[in-house]
Amino acid sequence: MELIVNNLSKHFGEKLILDHLSFSMQSGDFMALVGSSGSGKSTILRLIAGLDQPSSGSISVDDTPVSGPGPDRGMVFQKYSLYPWLNAAENVAFGMRLQRMKAAEIKERTAYFLEVVGLSDAATKLPRELSGGMQQRVAIARSLATNPSILLLDEPFGALDLQIRESMQDFLLKLWQRTGLTVLLITHDVEEALVLAQRVHVLAPNPGRIIRSLDVDLDKTDLDQLRLSSDFLALRRSLSATMRELEPALS
Amino acid sequence: MTATAAAASKGRSNGLLSLFTLGAMPSKAVRGGLQVASLLVPLLLWTAIASLGLVDEKFLPSPQAVFRSLASMAASGILFQDIVASTGRVFGGFLLATLLAVPIGICMGVYPAICAICEPLIAMLRYMPAAAFIPLLIIYLGIGEEPKIALIFLGTIYFNILMVMDAVKFVPKELIETTLTLGGRSRQVLVQVVARYSLPSIIDTLRINIATSWNLVVVAELVAAEVGLGKRIQLAQRFFRTDQIFAELIVLGLIGFAIDMGFRLLLRLSCKWAV
Ligand SMILES: Nc1ncnc2c1ncn2[C@@H]1O[C@H](COP(=O)(O)OP(=O)(O)O)[C@@H](O)[C@H]1O
Ligand SMILES: [Mg+2]
């Protein structure tokens, strides 16, 4: 799989929201886009997902231009991500049902992906009976079950408490290491980007544009240790400084 | 602000006043008691006024007289006939209105273009009193069941459409978009997500709007009918049978109440996730 975003621009009315963005991803990559709120992060993901059309520039997956939403690009939003009338297993099965997979296959894959996200025991629980972190895991499982070639995550842990957010980061990293997913994560949290992604782009607002890109080459076997290591802290300080310079009120 | 806070905390310590503390929930027993009183107190007042002879019984029949009249209408089979005729008309008209209103309302809620083309017309039609269509309906459809069902249909469809449309606007955009990224097609999104998510609000809308149908069925029967609860009331007036009028009114109220409870039950059974 190859995702190519080339000179992507987006206007809403007169206002320029995204200004000539370019980047690309290969199978198995974990990339993060960090930016403050309003910098156009969600807009980028919506364009890649095909939920909105670019004003200019192009997005292609394996040389095919993106023209609309499709299950090859799975998406997980920050909130309202589950169907409230379906239990966890039915939520995971929903995308496969939409695509009319065979019942036996749906059943098998549902059980498998619930297991992958560690929620086999919660299969029959309704979303409102699940914690925020569990709900997001179900949403990720539901997306994976339709076999996407890339997973688009729009601040998926942004609404969670700090403690849970860290354990969800551990979960997502392990999932990526285990399954060789391709993940494009969007976040306003510099630490989250550094902990998870191999490559991080910093997005400046008004209009949204990439002003810095870096590879994160750190040992990620133990995230608790990583979060305290000096290399990590140095990177984090440097990225935070970049972000701070973008805030007009503070600079 | 401090005054209301003080009043609130004071209210909590006082027995009766605490019922009026904003956000306070009286215990189940207290609420049950109040609900029983809601019906029992008026009944007792009525009994007292009637038995003291404060009002001429030609105008205000006693509860006993009303009950006797109800029993005799039930025994003769008239009551049953009337109930079947009136509820049949209500359900016929309302069902038609619902079958059309739900898909139209959903499409108007989801597609701004469809909303733009329908809403001004519906907003205007809604303000034309359904009863004002009776003469036209009689000219077009005669004096059988058709104009009565059509009247109920006209009187409820616009409200059903607009309220379903409003309900649909509360479906989170994220849920619709998630469905699209899972490979859902438009029809699947509308039926399996939008309609399903709005189902509790739609059932509630129907519960509220069927009351209008009850009002209209009586109006329809005043014009031309052989049987029906509204027709019986009109006949009773001719013979100054206020006891019969009261009996029919009570039956109308009770059936309406039962329908209301039916919708509540339906909501609870079909949308456990939302209640
Ligand atoms: N549909 C839209 N119409 C007009 N403006 C929009 C729309 N969606 C987003 N915007 C604007 O685009 C900018 C970026 O929004 P968004 O991509 O949601 O940022 P982020 O996700 O980084 O917080 C914001 O200023 C927002 O107001
Ligand atoms: Mg956003």
XYZ file of C-alpha atoms and ligand atoms in Angstrom:
554
model
C 0.000 0.000 0.000
C 1.149 3.492 -0.745
C -0.679 6.647 0.277
C 0.451 9.782 -1.522
C -0.779 13.225 -0.523
C 0.467 15.732 -3.057
C 0.158 19.532 -2.821
C -3.136 19.195 -1.002
C -5.003 22.474 -0.415
C -8.442 23.096 1.010
C -10.568 26.236 1.171
C -13.760 26.638 3.145
C -15.368 29.563 1.372
C -12.711 32.245 1.076
C -10.627 30.890 3.923
C -7.573 28.795 3.175
C -7.500 25.930 5.676
C -4.791 23.676 4.247
C -1.909 25.025 2.217
C -0.052 22.680 -0.142
C 0.452 19.667 2.073
C 2.557 16.788 0.802
C 3.557 13.525 2.450
C 3.442 9.832 1.732
C 3.121 6.586 3.638
C 3.970 2.953 2.944
C 2.472 -0.252 4.310
C 3.320 -0.692 7.963
C 4.121 2.961 8.633
C 2.925 4.696 11.762
C 2.754 8.414 11.121
C 1.479 11.224 13.318
C 0.365 14.755 12.501
C 0.595 17.092 15.483
C -1.025 20.489 15.563
C -2.980 22.789 17.794
C -6.740 22.790 17.650
C -8.029 24.487 14.493
C -4.880 23.779 12.492
C -6.817 21.635 10.030
C -5.953 18.157 11.320
C -9.456 16.738 11.057
C -9.836 18.280 7.626
C -6.787 16.366 6.388
C -8.157 13.059 7.649
C -11.605 13.744 6.211
C -10.034 14.436 2.833
C -8.031 11.213 2.944
C -11.121 9.309 4.076
C -12.979 10.770 1.092
C -15.595 12.460 3.279
C -14.738 15.816 1.713
C -13.139 16.950 -1.553
C -9.815 18.812 -1.845
C -9.782 22.284 -3.430
C -6.578 21.385 -5.234
C -3.851 18.776 -5.108
C -4.331 15.030 -5.006
C -4.634 12.057 -2.707
C -4.094 8.574 -3.988
C -3.964 5.095 -2.529
C -1.959 2.674 -4.646
C -2.126 5.046 -7.623
C -5.919 5.225 -7.439
C -7.171 8.745 -6.677
C -9.434 8.940 -3.628
C -12.925 9.888 -4.813
C -15.116 8.986 -1.843
C -15.225 7.051 1.407
C -14.469 3.356 1.340
C -13.530 0.533 3.663
C -9.933 0.544 2.437
C -9.474 3.626 4.644
C -10.835 2.929 8.133
C -11.602 5.882 10.376
C -12.021 6.263 14.130
C -13.370 9.533 15.527
C -12.857 10.993 18.965
C -16.512 10.647 20.014
C -19.849 9.156 18.980
C -17.843 6.354 17.486
C -20.138 3.415 18.328
C -23.710 2.522 17.378
C -25.451 2.861 20.758
C -28.118 0.223 20.025
C -25.603 -2.515 19.206
C -23.471 -4.382 21.698
C -19.690 -4.560 21.332
C -19.723 -7.668 19.122
C -22.514 -6.338 16.907
C -20.620 -3.065 16.545
C -17.529 -4.949 15.403
C -19.639 -6.995 12.992
C -21.492 -3.983 11.568
C -19.014 -3.021 8.849
C -18.706 -6.619 7.699
C -22.516 -6.868 7.536
C -22.646 -3.726 5.412
C -20.297 -5.449 3.012
C -22.377 -8.629 3.082
C -19.625 -10.950 4.219
C -20.741 -14.490 4.973
C -22.299 -14.994 8.409
C -19.764 -17.614 9.455
C -16.869 -15.386 8.444
C -18.380 -12.411 10.270
C -18.751 -14.459 13.419
C -15.203 -15.710 13.283
C -13.679 -12.307 12.522
C -15.769 -10.584 15.191
C -14.481 -12.970 17.839
C -10.932 -12.602 16.542
C -10.889 -8.789 16.535
C -12.598 -8.526 19.924
C -9.804 -10.748 21.169
C -7.204 -8.575 19.447
C -8.418 -5.504 21.352
C -8.791 -7.510 24.567
C -12.553 -7.245 24.864
C -13.789 -10.807 24.385
C -15.438 -10.629 27.807
C -17.350 -7.469 26.901
C -18.849 -8.844 23.688
C -22.470 -8.530 24.822
C -22.169 -5.149 26.551
C -23.849 -2.063 25.118
C -21.590 0.944 24.428
C -23.027 2.857 27.378
C -21.892 0.033 29.656
C -18.302 0.331 28.411
C -15.677 2.824 29.579
C -14.440 5.462 27.128
C -11.232 3.525 26.494
C -13.103 0.282 25.843
C -15.443 2.072 23.434
C -12.497 3.324 21.393
C -11.016 -0.169 21.334
C -14.302 -1.514 19.970
C -14.276 1.220 17.320
C -10.731 0.257 16.323
C -11.689 -3.421 16.181
C -14.720 -2.609 14.021
C -12.538 -0.690 11.614
C -9.873 -3.416 11.460
C -12.505 -6.076 10.855
C -13.275 -4.640 7.411
C -9.611 -5.109 6.516
C -8.559 -1.530 5.704
C -5.161 -0.881 4.183
C -4.778 2.191 6.399
C -6.286 3.192 9.730
C -7.077 6.903 10.160
C -7.330 7.994 13.793
C -8.692 11.454 14.620
C -7.594 12.188 18.196
C -8.981 8.814 19.222
C -7.891 9.186 22.857
C -8.488 12.927 23.157
C -11.584 12.554 25.337
C -10.026 10.077 27.775
C -8.463 10.652 31.191
C -4.687 10.886 31.235
C -4.171 7.477 32.887
C -6.397 5.694 30.423
C -4.893 7.627 27.556
C -1.450 6.266 28.392
C -2.680 2.705 28.610
C -4.497 3.156 25.290
C -1.258 4.401 23.751
C 0.474 1.254 24.978
C -2.373 -0.773 23.529
C -2.217 0.917 20.128
C 1.546 0.593 19.863
C 1.422 -3.124 20.719
C -1.387 -3.595 18.219
C 0.670 -1.920 15.529
C 3.800 -3.919 16.372
C 1.817 -7.161 16.362
C -0.281 -6.702 13.257
C 1.822 -4.520 10.982
C -1.032 -2.056 10.497
C -0.601 1.196 8.664
C -1.679 4.034 10.934
C -2.119 7.757 10.406
C -2.737 9.358 13.794
C -3.812 12.899 14.403
C -3.275 14.505 17.770
C -2.606 17.779 19.533
C -0.506 15.908 22.090
C 3.226 16.020 21.288
C 3.994 13.203 23.705
C 1.383 10.947 22.160
C 2.833 11.533 18.695
C 6.374 10.796 19.850
C 5.454 7.714 21.829
C 3.540 6.121 18.989
C 4.731 7.263 15.599
C 7.864 6.519 13.597
C 7.493 9.788 11.772
C 5.935 13.009 13.054
C 4.836 16.067 11.073
C 4.137 19.323 12.866
C 1.246 21.300 11.491
C 1.119 25.099 11.785
C -2.299 26.769 11.779
C -3.794 29.515 9.583
C -3.390 28.087 7.065
C -2.564 24.499 7.988
C 0.856 23.534 6.648
C 3.668 21.181 7.601
C 6.522 23.160 9.135
C 8.635 20.392 10.587
C 9.034 16.662 10.074
C 11.121 14.266 12.069
C 11.819 10.564 12.392
C 11.467 9.137 15.869
C 14.172 6.580 16.342
C 13.704 5.458 19.922
C 13.594 2.122 21.710
C 9.882 1.437 22.232
C 9.961 -1.852 24.089
C 8.937 -0.229 27.389
C 6.823 2.875 27.063
C 6.999 3.819 30.743
C 10.771 3.897 30.469
C 10.606 5.651 27.120
C 8.497 8.465 28.558
C 11.259 9.186 31.088
C 14.303 8.659 28.858
C 16.444 11.699 28.142
C 16.347 11.262 24.346
C 12.588 11.228 24.455
C 12.384 14.239 26.759
C 14.776 16.205 24.555
C 12.686 15.494 21.466
C 9.544 16.366 23.335
C 10.991 19.668 24.538
C 12.119 20.559 21.067
C 8.730 19.746 19.489
C 6.879 21.588 22.238
C 9.050 24.621 21.612
C 8.192 24.470 17.904
C 4.498 24.304 18.775
C 4.784 27.168 21.245
C 6.402 29.461 18.713
C 3.258 29.046 16.609
C 1.007 30.442 19.306
C 0.727 34.173 18.560
C -0.362 35.014 22.102
C 2.659 33.411 23.732
C 5.534 34.222 21.418
C -27.288 33.647 42.468
C -26.439 33.259 46.140
C -30.110 33.840 46.887
C -31.208 30.931 44.707
C -28.471 28.740 46.110
C -29.638 29.578 49.605
C -33.241 28.965 48.634
C -32.250 25.648 47.097
C -30.431 24.438 50.173
C -33.274 25.668 52.369
C -35.772 23.871 50.143
C -33.921 20.637 50.587
C -34.405 20.688 54.349
C -38.131 21.582 54.231
C -40.496 18.692 53.533
C -43.070 20.063 51.096
C -40.889 22.820 49.652
C -38.262 20.279 48.669
C -40.637 19.118 45.910
C -39.989 22.432 44.187
C -36.216 22.338 44.379
C -34.923 22.389 40.816
C -33.365 19.083 39.901
C -34.714 17.314 42.987
C -36.347 13.920 42.416
C -39.026 12.869 44.932
C -39.029 9.211 45.914
C -40.958 6.674 43.861
C -43.649 6.380 46.532
C -44.199 10.152 46.644
C -44.440 10.346 42.864
C -46.860 7.407 42.752
C -49.005 9.081 45.395
C -49.069 12.340 43.450
C -49.995 10.500 40.259
C -52.928 8.756 41.944
C -54.034 12.056 43.474
C -53.988 13.639 40.012
C -56.988 11.497 39.066
C -58.539 10.878 42.471
C -58.871 14.497 43.619
C -60.940 15.675 40.629
C -63.113 12.557 40.924
C -63.773 13.270 44.614
C -64.533 16.927 43.885
C -66.958 15.898 41.167
C -68.671 13.391 43.486
C -68.928 15.994 46.234
C -70.380 18.692 43.974
C -72.869 16.248 42.469
C -74.022 14.746 45.759
C -74.403 18.159 47.410
C -76.585 19.182 44.473
C -74.572 22.355 43.872
C -75.142 22.134 40.121
C -78.276 21.034 38.276
C -77.743 17.374 37.392
C -78.954 18.047 33.879
C -75.713 19.978 33.447
C -73.431 18.003 35.706
C -74.548 14.374 36.021
C -73.299 12.442 39.033
C -70.453 9.911 38.634
C -72.981 7.150 39.353
C -75.285 8.310 36.555
C -72.366 8.464 34.147
C -71.276 4.996 35.167
C -74.824 3.638 34.689
C -74.987 5.191 31.266
C -71.597 3.723 30.391
C -72.722 0.284 31.572
C -75.922 0.384 29.535
C -74.091 1.490 26.385
C -71.578 -1.286 26.937
C -74.356 -3.853 27.472
C -76.199 -2.843 24.306
C -73.001 -3.137 22.246
C -73.149 0.481 21.097
C -70.029 1.388 23.002
C -68.004 -1.377 21.391
C -69.241 -0.377 17.934
C -68.329 3.233 18.556
C -64.877 2.382 19.844
C -64.131 0.139 16.881
C -65.355 2.759 14.416
C -63.427 5.657 15.936
C -60.164 3.841 16.645
C -60.306 2.305 13.160
C -60.473 5.762 11.620
C -57.697 7.086 13.837
C -55.377 4.195 13.124
C -56.149 4.225 9.400
C -55.419 7.920 8.957
C -52.505 7.971 11.336
C -50.874 4.881 9.869
C -51.012 6.371 6.377
C -49.601 9.647 7.676
C -46.790 7.795 9.453
C -45.870 5.569 6.523
C -45.381 8.646 4.385
C -44.003 11.007 6.999
C -41.152 8.851 8.292
C -39.287 8.419 4.991
C -39.987 12.006 3.913
C -38.886 13.390 7.280
C -35.704 11.299 7.251
C -34.796 12.431 3.736
C -35.500 16.059 4.648
C -33.312 15.743 7.732
C -30.429 14.180 5.830
C -30.513 15.956 2.467
C -30.547 19.781 2.675
C -31.770 19.948 -0.933
C -34.875 17.870 -0.194
C -35.445 19.944 2.928
C -35.233 23.148 0.898
C -37.782 21.969 -1.640
C -40.284 20.587 0.906
C -40.051 22.740 3.994
C -41.666 26.018 2.840
C -44.663 24.157 1.405
C -45.097 22.010 4.493
C -44.644 24.980 6.807
C -47.581 26.648 5.055
C -49.835 23.599 4.725
C -49.345 22.960 8.415
C -51.084 26.230 9.253
C -54.174 25.404 7.224
C -56.511 23.912 9.840
C -57.323 20.344 8.888
C -60.965 20.875 9.818
C -61.199 23.579 7.152
C -60.628 20.848 4.566
C -63.798 18.967 5.549
C -66.047 20.565 2.885
C -63.490 19.823 0.178
C -63.007 16.281 1.415
C -66.760 15.683 1.300
C -66.929 17.043 -2.247
C -64.002 14.888 -3.336
C -64.562 11.725 -1.327
C -68.231 11.642 -0.354
C -69.450 10.925 3.162
C -68.111 7.426 3.785
C -64.997 6.485 5.707
C -62.613 8.026 3.175
C -63.056 11.712 4.087
C -62.706 10.918 7.800
C -59.498 8.996 7.308
C -58.255 11.692 4.942
C -58.963 14.361 7.540
C -56.914 12.568 10.168
C -54.188 12.010 7.611
C -54.085 15.716 6.723
C -54.172 16.767 10.344
C -51.136 14.740 11.358
C -48.833 14.217 8.411
C -47.167 17.634 8.441
C -46.387 17.550 12.128
C -45.078 14.012 11.775
C -42.801 15.029 8.906
C -41.367 18.082 10.627
C -40.809 16.319 13.933
C -39.151 13.312 12.294
C -36.940 15.727 10.371
C -35.902 17.403 13.617
C -35.202 14.065 15.271
C -32.952 13.050 12.395
C -30.845 16.177 12.753
C -29.649 14.868 16.113
C -27.906 11.864 14.562
C -24.193 12.554 15.163
C -22.356 13.340 11.939
C -19.521 11.103 13.112
C -21.809 8.076 13.183
C -22.942 8.643 9.607
C -19.387 9.204 8.417
C -18.101 6.171 10.293
C -20.689 4.110 8.452
C -19.520 5.499 5.107
C -15.905 4.627 5.899
C -17.027 1.101 6.808
C -18.301 0.769 3.259
C -21.963 1.677 3.880
C -24.022 2.861 0.920
C -26.570 5.700 1.147
C -29.542 3.390 1.610
C -27.760 1.422 4.312
C -26.843 4.641 6.088
C -30.420 5.948 5.969
C -32.122 2.742 7.077
C -29.595 1.069 9.332
C -28.079 4.121 10.999
C -30.151 7.302 10.636
C -33.579 5.702 11.052
C -32.349 3.311 13.716
C -30.648 6.032 15.744
C -33.740 8.270 15.556
C -36.216 5.488 16.326
C -36.745 6.466 19.977
C -37.483 10.093 19.022
C -39.695 8.959 16.154
C -41.772 6.747 18.428
C -42.089 9.634 20.854
C -43.151 11.944 18.025
C -45.878 9.494 17.033
C -47.015 9.222 20.636
C -47.461 12.974 20.853
C -49.060 13.425 17.425
C -51.622 10.652 17.665
C -53.395 12.863 20.211
C -54.215 15.232 17.351
C -55.836 12.335 15.506
C -58.120 11.759 18.466
C -59.222 15.370 18.356
C -59.893 15.161 14.642
C -61.841 11.917 14.643
C -64.506 13.557 16.799
C -64.673 16.517 14.434
C -64.918 14.183 11.446
C -67.782 12.250 13.001
C -69.751 15.388 13.797
C -70.135 15.969 10.075
C -71.404 12.677 8.823
C -71.267 9.313 10.526
C -73.476 6.453 11.637
C -71.316 5.287 14.513
C -68.357 6.552 16.438
C -67.639 8.101 19.803
C -67.914 11.615 18.379
C -71.185 10.795 16.646
C -72.643 9.420 19.897
C -71.756 12.653 21.699
C -73.597 14.656 19.068
C -76.680 12.438 19.342
C -76.590 12.632 23.124
C -76.662 16.410 22.904
C -79.858 16.234 20.868
C -81.565 14.361 23.708
C -79.863 16.375 26.459
C -78.142 13.199 27.708
C -75.213 14.855 29.483
C -74.568 11.574 31.303
C -73.892 9.899 27.947
C -71.675 12.770 26.841
C -69.614 12.451 30.001
C -69.378 8.698 29.551
C -68.149 9.048 25.965
C -65.659 11.742 26.971
C -64.234 9.488 29.631
C -63.950 6.636 27.148
C -62.138 8.944 24.704
C -59.731 9.964 27.432
C -59.102 6.401 28.576
C -58.435 5.073 25.071
C -56.103 7.974 24.371
C -54.301 7.271 27.616
C -54.001 3.580 26.713
C -52.544 4.451 23.310
C -50.046 6.752 24.999
C -48.997 3.961 27.330
C -48.791 1.613 24.350
C -46.290 3.878 22.641
C -44.284 4.175 25.841
C -44.191 0.407 26.116
C -43.170 0.084 22.474
C -40.346 2.538 23.104
C -39.164 0.596 26.097
C -39.257 -2.741 24.324
C -37.734 -1.682 21.015
C -35.135 0.797 22.245
C -33.738 -0.607 25.482
C -30.465 1.139 24.705
C -32.104 4.571 24.874
C -34.282 4.315 27.985
N -17.215 22.318 7.056
C -16.497 23.421 7.374
N -16.895 24.639 6.943
C -16.193 25.743 7.252
N -15.083 25.741 8.012
C -14.639 24.572 8.484
C -15.329 23.343 8.206
N -14.671 22.338 8.816
C -13.612 22.901 9.434
N -13.590 24.238 9.246
C -12.571 25.175 9.754
O -11.310 24.680 9.393
C -10.373 24.882 10.415
C -9.686 23.584 10.756
O -10.633 22.705 11.315
P -10.255 21.226 11.743
O -9.724 20.503 10.574
O -11.424 20.635 12.422
O -9.083 21.489 12.794
P -8.507 20.550 13.931
O -9.025 19.173 13.730
O -7.029 20.654 13.791
O -8.941 21.139 15.236
C -11.126 25.505 11.580
O -10.859 26.888 11.576
C -12.562 25.225 11.260
O -13.364 26.273 11.742
Mg -10.197 17.930 14.997
